[in-house]
mmCIF file of C-alpha atoms in Angstrom:
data_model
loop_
_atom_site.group_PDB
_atom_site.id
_atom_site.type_symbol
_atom_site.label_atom_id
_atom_site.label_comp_id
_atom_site.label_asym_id
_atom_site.label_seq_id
_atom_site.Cartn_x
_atom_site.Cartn_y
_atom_site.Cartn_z
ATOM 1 C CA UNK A 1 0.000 0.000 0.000
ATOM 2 C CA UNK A 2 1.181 3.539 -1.009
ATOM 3 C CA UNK A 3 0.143 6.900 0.192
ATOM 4 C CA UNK A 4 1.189 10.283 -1.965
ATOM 5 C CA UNK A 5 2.427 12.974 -0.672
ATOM 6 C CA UNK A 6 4.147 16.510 -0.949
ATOM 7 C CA UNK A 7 6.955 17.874 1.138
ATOM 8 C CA UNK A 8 6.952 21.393 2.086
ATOM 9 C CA UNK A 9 8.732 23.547 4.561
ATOM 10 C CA UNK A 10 7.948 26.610 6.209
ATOM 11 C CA UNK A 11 11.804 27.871 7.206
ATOM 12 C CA UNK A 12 13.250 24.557 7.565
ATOM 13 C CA UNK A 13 9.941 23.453 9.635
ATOM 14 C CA UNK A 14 9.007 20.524 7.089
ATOM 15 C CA UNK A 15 5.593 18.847 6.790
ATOM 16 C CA UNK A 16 4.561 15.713 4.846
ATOM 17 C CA UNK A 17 0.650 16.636 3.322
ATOM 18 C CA UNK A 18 -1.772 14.465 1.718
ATOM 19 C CA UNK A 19 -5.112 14.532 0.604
ATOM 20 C CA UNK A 20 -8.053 12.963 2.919
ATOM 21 C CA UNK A 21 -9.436 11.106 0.462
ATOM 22 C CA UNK A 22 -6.444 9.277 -0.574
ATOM 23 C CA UNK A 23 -5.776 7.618 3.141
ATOM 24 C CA UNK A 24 -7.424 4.516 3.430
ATOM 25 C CA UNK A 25 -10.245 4.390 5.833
ATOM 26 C CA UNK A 26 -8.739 1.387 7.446
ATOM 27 C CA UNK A 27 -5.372 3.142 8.545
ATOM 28 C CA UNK A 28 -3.952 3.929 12.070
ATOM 29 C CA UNK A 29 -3.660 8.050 11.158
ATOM 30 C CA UNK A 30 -1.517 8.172 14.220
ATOM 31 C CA UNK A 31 0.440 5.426 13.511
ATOM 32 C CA UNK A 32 1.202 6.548 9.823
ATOM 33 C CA UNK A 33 2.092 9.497 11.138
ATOM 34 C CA UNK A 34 5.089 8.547 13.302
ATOM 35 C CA UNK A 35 5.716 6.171 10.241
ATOM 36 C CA UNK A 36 5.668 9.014 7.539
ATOM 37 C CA UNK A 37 7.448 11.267 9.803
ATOM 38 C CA UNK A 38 10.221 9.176 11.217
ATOM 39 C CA UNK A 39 13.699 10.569 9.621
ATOM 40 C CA UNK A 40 15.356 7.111 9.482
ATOM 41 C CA UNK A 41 12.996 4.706 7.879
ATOM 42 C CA UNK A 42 10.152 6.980 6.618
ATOM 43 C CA UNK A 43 10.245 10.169 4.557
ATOM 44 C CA UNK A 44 11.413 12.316 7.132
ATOM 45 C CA UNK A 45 9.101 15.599 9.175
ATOM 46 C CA UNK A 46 7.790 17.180 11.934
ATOM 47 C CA UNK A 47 4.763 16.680 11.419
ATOM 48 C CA UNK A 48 1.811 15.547 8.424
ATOM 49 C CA UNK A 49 -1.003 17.189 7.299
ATOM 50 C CA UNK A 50 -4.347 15.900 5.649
ATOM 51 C CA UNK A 51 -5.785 17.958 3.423
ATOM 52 C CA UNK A 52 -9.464 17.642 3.069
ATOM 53 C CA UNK A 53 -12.090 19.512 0.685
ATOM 54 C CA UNK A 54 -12.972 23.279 0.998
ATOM 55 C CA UNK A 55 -15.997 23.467 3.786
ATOM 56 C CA UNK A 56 -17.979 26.471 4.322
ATOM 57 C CA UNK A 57 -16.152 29.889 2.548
ATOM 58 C CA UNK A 58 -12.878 28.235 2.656
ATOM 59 C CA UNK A 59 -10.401 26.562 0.087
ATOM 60 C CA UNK A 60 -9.257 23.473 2.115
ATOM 61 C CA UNK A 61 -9.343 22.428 5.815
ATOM 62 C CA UNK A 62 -6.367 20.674 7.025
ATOM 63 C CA UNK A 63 -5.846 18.431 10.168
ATOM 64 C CA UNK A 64 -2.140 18.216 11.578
ATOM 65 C CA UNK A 65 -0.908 15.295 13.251
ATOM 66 C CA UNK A 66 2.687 15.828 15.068
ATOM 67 C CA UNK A 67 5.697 13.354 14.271
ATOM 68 C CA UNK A 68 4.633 11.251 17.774
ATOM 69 C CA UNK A 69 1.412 10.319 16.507
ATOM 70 C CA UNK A 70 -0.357 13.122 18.545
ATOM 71 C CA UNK A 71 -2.299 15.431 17.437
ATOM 72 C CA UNK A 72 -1.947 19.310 17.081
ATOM 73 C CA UNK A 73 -4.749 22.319 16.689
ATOM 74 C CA UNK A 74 -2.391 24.549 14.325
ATOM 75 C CA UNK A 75 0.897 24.748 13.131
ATOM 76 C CA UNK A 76 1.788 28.764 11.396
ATOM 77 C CA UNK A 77 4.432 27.331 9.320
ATOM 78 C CA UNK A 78 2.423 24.137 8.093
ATOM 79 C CA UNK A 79 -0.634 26.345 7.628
ATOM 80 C CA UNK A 80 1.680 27.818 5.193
ATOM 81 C CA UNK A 81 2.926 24.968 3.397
ATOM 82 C CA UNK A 82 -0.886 24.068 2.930
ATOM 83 C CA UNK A 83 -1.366 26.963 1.331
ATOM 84 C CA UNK A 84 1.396 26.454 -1.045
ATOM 85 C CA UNK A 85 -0.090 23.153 -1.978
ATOM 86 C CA UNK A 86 -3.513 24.896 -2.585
ATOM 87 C CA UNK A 87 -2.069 28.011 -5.006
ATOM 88 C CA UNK A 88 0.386 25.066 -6.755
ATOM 89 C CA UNK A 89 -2.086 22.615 -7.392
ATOM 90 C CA UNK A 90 -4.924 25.394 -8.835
ATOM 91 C CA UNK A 91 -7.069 25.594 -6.121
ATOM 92 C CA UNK A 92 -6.764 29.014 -4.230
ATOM 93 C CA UNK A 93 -5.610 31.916 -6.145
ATOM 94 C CA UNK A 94 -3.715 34.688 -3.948
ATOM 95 C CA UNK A 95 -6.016 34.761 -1.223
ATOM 96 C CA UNK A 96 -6.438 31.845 0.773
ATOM 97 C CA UNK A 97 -8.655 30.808 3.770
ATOM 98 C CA UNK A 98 -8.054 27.388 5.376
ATOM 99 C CA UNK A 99 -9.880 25.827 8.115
ATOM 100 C CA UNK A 100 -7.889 24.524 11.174
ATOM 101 C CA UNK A 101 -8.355 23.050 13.865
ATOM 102 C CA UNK A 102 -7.722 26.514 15.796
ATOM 103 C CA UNK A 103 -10.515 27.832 13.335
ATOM 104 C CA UNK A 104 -9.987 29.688 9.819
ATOM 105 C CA UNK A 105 -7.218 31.138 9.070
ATOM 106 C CA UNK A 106 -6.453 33.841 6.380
ATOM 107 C CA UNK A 107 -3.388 34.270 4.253
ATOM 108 C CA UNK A 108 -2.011 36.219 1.512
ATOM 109 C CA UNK A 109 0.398 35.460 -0.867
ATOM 110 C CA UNK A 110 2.267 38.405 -1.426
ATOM 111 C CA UNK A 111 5.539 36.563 -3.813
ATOM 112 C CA UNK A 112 5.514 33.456 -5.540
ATOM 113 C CA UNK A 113 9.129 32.159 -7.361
ATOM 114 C CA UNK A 114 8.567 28.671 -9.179
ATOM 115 C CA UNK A 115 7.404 26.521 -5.843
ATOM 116 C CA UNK A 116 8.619 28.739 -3.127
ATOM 117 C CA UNK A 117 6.279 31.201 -1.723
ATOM 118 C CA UNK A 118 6.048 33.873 0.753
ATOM 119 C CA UNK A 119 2.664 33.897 2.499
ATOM 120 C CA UNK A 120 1.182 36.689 5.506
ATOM 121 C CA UNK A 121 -1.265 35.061 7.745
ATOM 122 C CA UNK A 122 -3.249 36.603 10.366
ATOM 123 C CA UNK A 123 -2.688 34.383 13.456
ATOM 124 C CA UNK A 124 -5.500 35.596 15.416
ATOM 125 C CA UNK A 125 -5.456 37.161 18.914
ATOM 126 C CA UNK A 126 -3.136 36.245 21.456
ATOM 127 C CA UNK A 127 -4.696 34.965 25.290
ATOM 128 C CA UNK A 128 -2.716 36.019 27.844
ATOM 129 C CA UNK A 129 -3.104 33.217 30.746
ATOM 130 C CA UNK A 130 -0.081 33.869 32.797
ATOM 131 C CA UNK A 131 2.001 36.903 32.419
ATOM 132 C CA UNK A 132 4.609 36.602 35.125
ATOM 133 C CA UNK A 133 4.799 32.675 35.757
ATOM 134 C CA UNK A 134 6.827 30.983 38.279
ATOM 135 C CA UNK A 135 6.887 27.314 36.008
ATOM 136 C CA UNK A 136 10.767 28.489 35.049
ATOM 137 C CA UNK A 137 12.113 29.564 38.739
ATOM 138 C CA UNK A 138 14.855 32.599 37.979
ATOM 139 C CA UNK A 139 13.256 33.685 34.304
ATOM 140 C CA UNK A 140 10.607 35.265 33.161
ATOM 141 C CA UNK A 141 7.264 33.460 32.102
ATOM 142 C CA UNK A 142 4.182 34.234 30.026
ATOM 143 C CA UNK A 143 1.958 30.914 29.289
ATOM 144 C CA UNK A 144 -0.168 31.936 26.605
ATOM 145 C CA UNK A 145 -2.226 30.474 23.487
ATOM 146 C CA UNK A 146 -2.254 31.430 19.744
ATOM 147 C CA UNK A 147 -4.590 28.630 18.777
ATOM 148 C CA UNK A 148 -2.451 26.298 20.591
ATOM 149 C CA UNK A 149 -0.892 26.628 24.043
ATOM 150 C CA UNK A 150 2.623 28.069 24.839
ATOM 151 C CA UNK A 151 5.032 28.811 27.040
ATOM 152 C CA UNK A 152 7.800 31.455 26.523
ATOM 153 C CA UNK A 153 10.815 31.709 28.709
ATOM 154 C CA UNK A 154 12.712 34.650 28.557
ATOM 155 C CA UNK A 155 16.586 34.166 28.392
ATOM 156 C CA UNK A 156 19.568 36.699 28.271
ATOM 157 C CA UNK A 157 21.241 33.513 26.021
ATOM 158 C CA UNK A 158 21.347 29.923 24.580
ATOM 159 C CA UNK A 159 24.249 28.671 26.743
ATOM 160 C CA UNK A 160 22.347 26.301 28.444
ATOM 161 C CA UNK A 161 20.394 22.695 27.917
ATOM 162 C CA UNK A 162 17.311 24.673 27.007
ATOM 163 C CA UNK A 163 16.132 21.467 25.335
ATOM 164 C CA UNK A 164 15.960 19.550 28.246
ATOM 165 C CA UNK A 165 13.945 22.687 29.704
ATOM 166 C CA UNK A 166 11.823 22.716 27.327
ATOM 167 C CA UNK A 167 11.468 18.674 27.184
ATOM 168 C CA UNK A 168 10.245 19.424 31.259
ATOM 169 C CA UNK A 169 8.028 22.684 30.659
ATOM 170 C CA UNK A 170 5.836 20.666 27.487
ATOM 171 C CA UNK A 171 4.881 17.959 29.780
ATOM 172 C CA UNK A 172 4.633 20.093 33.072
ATOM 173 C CA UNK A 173 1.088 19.170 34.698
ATOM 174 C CA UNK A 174 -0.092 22.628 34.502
ATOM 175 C CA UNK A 175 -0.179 21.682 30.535
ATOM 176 C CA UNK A 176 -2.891 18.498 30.639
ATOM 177 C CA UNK A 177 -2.367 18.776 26.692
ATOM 178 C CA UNK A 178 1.078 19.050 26.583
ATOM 179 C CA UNK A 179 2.625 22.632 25.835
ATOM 180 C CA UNK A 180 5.174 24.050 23.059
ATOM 181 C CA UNK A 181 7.900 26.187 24.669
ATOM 182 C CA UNK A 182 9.838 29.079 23.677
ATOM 183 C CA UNK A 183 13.212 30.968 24.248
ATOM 184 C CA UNK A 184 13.184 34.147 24.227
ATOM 185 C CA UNK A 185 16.179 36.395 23.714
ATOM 186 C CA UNK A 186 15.143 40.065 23.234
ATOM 187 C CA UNK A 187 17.764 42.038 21.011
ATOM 188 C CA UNK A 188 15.632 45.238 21.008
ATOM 189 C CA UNK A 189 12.518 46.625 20.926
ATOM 190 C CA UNK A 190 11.429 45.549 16.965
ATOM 191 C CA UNK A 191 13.942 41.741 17.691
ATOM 192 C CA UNK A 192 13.960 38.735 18.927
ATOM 193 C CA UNK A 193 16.127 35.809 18.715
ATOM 194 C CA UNK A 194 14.076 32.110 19.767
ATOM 195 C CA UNK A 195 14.362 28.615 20.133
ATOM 196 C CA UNK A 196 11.625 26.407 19.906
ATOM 197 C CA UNK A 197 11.026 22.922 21.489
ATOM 198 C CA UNK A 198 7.455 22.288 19.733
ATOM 199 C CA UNK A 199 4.944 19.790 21.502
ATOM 200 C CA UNK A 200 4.965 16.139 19.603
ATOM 201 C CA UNK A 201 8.098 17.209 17.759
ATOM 202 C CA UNK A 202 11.024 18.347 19.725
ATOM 203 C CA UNK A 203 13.503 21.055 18.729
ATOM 204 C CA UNK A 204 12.743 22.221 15.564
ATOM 205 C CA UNK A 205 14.193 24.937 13.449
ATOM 206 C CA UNK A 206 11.499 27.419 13.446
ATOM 207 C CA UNK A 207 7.889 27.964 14.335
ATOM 208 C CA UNK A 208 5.451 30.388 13.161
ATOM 209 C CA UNK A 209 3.055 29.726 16.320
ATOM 210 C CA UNK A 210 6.287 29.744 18.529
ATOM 211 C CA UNK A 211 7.020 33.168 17.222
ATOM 212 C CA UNK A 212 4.055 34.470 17.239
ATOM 213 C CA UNK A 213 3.737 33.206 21.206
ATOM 214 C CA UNK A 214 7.358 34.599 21.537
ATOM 215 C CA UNK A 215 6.819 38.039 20.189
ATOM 216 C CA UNK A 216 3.512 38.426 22.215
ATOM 217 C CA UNK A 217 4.528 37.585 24.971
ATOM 218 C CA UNK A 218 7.642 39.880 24.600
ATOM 219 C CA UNK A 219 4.976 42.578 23.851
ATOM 220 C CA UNK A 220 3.002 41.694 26.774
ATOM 221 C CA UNK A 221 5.805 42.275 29.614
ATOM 222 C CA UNK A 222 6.692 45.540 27.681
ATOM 223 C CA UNK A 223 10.009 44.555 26.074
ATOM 224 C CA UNK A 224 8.571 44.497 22.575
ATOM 225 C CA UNK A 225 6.502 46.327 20.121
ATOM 226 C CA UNK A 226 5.202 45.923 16.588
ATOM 227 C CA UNK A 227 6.694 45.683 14.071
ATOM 228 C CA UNK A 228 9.019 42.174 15.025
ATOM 229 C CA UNK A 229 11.156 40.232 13.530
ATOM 230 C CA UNK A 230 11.534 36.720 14.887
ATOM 231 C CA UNK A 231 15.564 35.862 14.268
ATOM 232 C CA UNK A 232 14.949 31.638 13.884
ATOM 233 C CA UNK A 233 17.790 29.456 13.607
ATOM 234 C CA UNK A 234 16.364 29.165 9.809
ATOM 235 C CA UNK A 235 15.893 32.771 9.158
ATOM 236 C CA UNK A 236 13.461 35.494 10.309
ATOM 237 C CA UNK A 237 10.116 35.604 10.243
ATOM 238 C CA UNK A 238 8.120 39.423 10.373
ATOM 239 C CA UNK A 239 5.157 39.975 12.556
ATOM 240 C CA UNK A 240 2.701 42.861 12.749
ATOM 241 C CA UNK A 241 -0.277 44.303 14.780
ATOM 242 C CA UNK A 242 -3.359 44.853 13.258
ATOM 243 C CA UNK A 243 -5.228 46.304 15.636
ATOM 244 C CA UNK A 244 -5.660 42.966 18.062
ATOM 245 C CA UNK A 245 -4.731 40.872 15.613
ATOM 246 C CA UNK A 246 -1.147 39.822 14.899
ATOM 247 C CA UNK A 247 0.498 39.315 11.344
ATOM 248 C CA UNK A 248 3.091 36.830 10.298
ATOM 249 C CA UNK A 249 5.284 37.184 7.676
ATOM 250 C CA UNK A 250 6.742 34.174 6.077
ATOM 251 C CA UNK A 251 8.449 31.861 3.134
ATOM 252 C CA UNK A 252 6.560 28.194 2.487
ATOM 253 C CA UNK A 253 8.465 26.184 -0.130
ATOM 254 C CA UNK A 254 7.974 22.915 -1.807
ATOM 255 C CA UNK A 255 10.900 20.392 -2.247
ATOM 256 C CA UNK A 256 9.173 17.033 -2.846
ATOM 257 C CA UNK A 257 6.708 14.765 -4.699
ATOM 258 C CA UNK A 258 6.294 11.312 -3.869
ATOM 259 C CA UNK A 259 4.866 7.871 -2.640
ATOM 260 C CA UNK A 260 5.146 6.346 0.770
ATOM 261 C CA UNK A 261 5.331 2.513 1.007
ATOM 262 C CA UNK A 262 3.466 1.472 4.245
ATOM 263 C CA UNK A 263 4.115 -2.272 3.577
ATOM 264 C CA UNK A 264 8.217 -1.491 4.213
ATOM 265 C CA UNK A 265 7.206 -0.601 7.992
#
């Protein structure tokens, strides 16, 4: 048995999609997932994506499922890569609308260079939950959500096992769904430089709702204001306020086309 898919990243945050209709009824979707995902014997992401028709007033809805097998309400960066599939393939012109599992989310493709893209999508309001939390004793706190929960932990550098920090903060009980976690290093009032240790996924290079979580919460204790750009290890990504709403500002590019063989698992 063989399921299609394309490979897309979102700065070096890569995603596996496929459409609904051609997964089998009778698979394990979490188990494919961790299959699909794994970098060693499977094609190799942080997390896959089914695509499914467009419901309501938008192009496509998409459901992400993490590289663990767990699943996730939105990812910024794969939202992106979904919409690169959608303007590639013919169905959304330069306007798109997908539904998530955070609700629908709009993007706008402002450049487009043979299959890479660069895409701004409004990534809603930020909640506030906890703007001076004690979770990481010694640093700043803000637990927040963007459409999925986060922590961000600001730091005056990386020279420390943040990963392990950020393995402890995403299963902390205060989190009964698990938590992605942020480092925050504020350069100055328009940058930041973070490091992101996503929920069902681990370190990864960038995140678009770890930056948007990073640079709101940066806002929220006063160190920040809008305009920001996000320094990732893969690049920056540029956020904005509109009004309540916040902005993001980044590339989506597609690398691969191809056929997974389940039977080789």
């Amino acid at each position: 048995m063989t399921l299609p898919f394309v490979k897309a990243h979102g700065a070096k945050n890569d995603f596996l999609l496929t459409w609904r209709h051609q997964v089998p009824e009778v698979l394990e979707v979490a188990a494919v997932a961790v299959a699909i995902c794994d970098r060693h014997i499977g094609v190799g992401a942080d997390g896959w994506i089914l695509l499914d028709d467009a419901k309501e007033e938008a192009d496509a809805a998409i459901e992400l499922w993490n590289s663990d097998g767990s699943r996730s309400e939105i990812s910024g960066n794969g939202t992106r890569c979904a919409a690169a599939l959608l303007v590639d393939s013919g169905r959304a012109g330069g306007d798109v609308r997908i539904q998530t599992g955070a609700g629908p989310k709009h993007l706008q493709l402002l450049e487009r260079s043979g299959e890479t893209f660069l895409f701004e999508m409004n990534m809603g309001r930020a909640q506030i939950e906890e703007r001076d939390s004690s979770l990481a004793p010694g640093r700043k706190t803000v637990i927040l959500n963007v459409g999925n929960p986060q922590c961000a932990v600001l730091v005056d550098d990386f020279e420390f096992d943040w990963q392990s920090m950020g393995a402890k903060l995403e299963h902390h009980p205060r989190f009964p769904n698990r938590t992605n976690v942020s480092f925050v290093r504020v350069i100055d009032s328009h940058t930041l430089d973070v490091r992101f240790f996503e929920r069902g996924a681990g370190e990864t290079m960038s995140s678009g709702t770890g930056s948007t979580g990073a640079a709101a919460a940066a806002v929220a204790l006063g160190l920040a204001t809008s305009p920001l750009t996000v320094r990732t290890p893969a690049g920056p990504l540029t956020l904005r306020w509109q009004q309540d709403d916040i902005l993001l500002a980044g590339p989506a590019q597609i690398v691969a086309r191809g056929e997974f063989i389940l039977s080789a698992q």
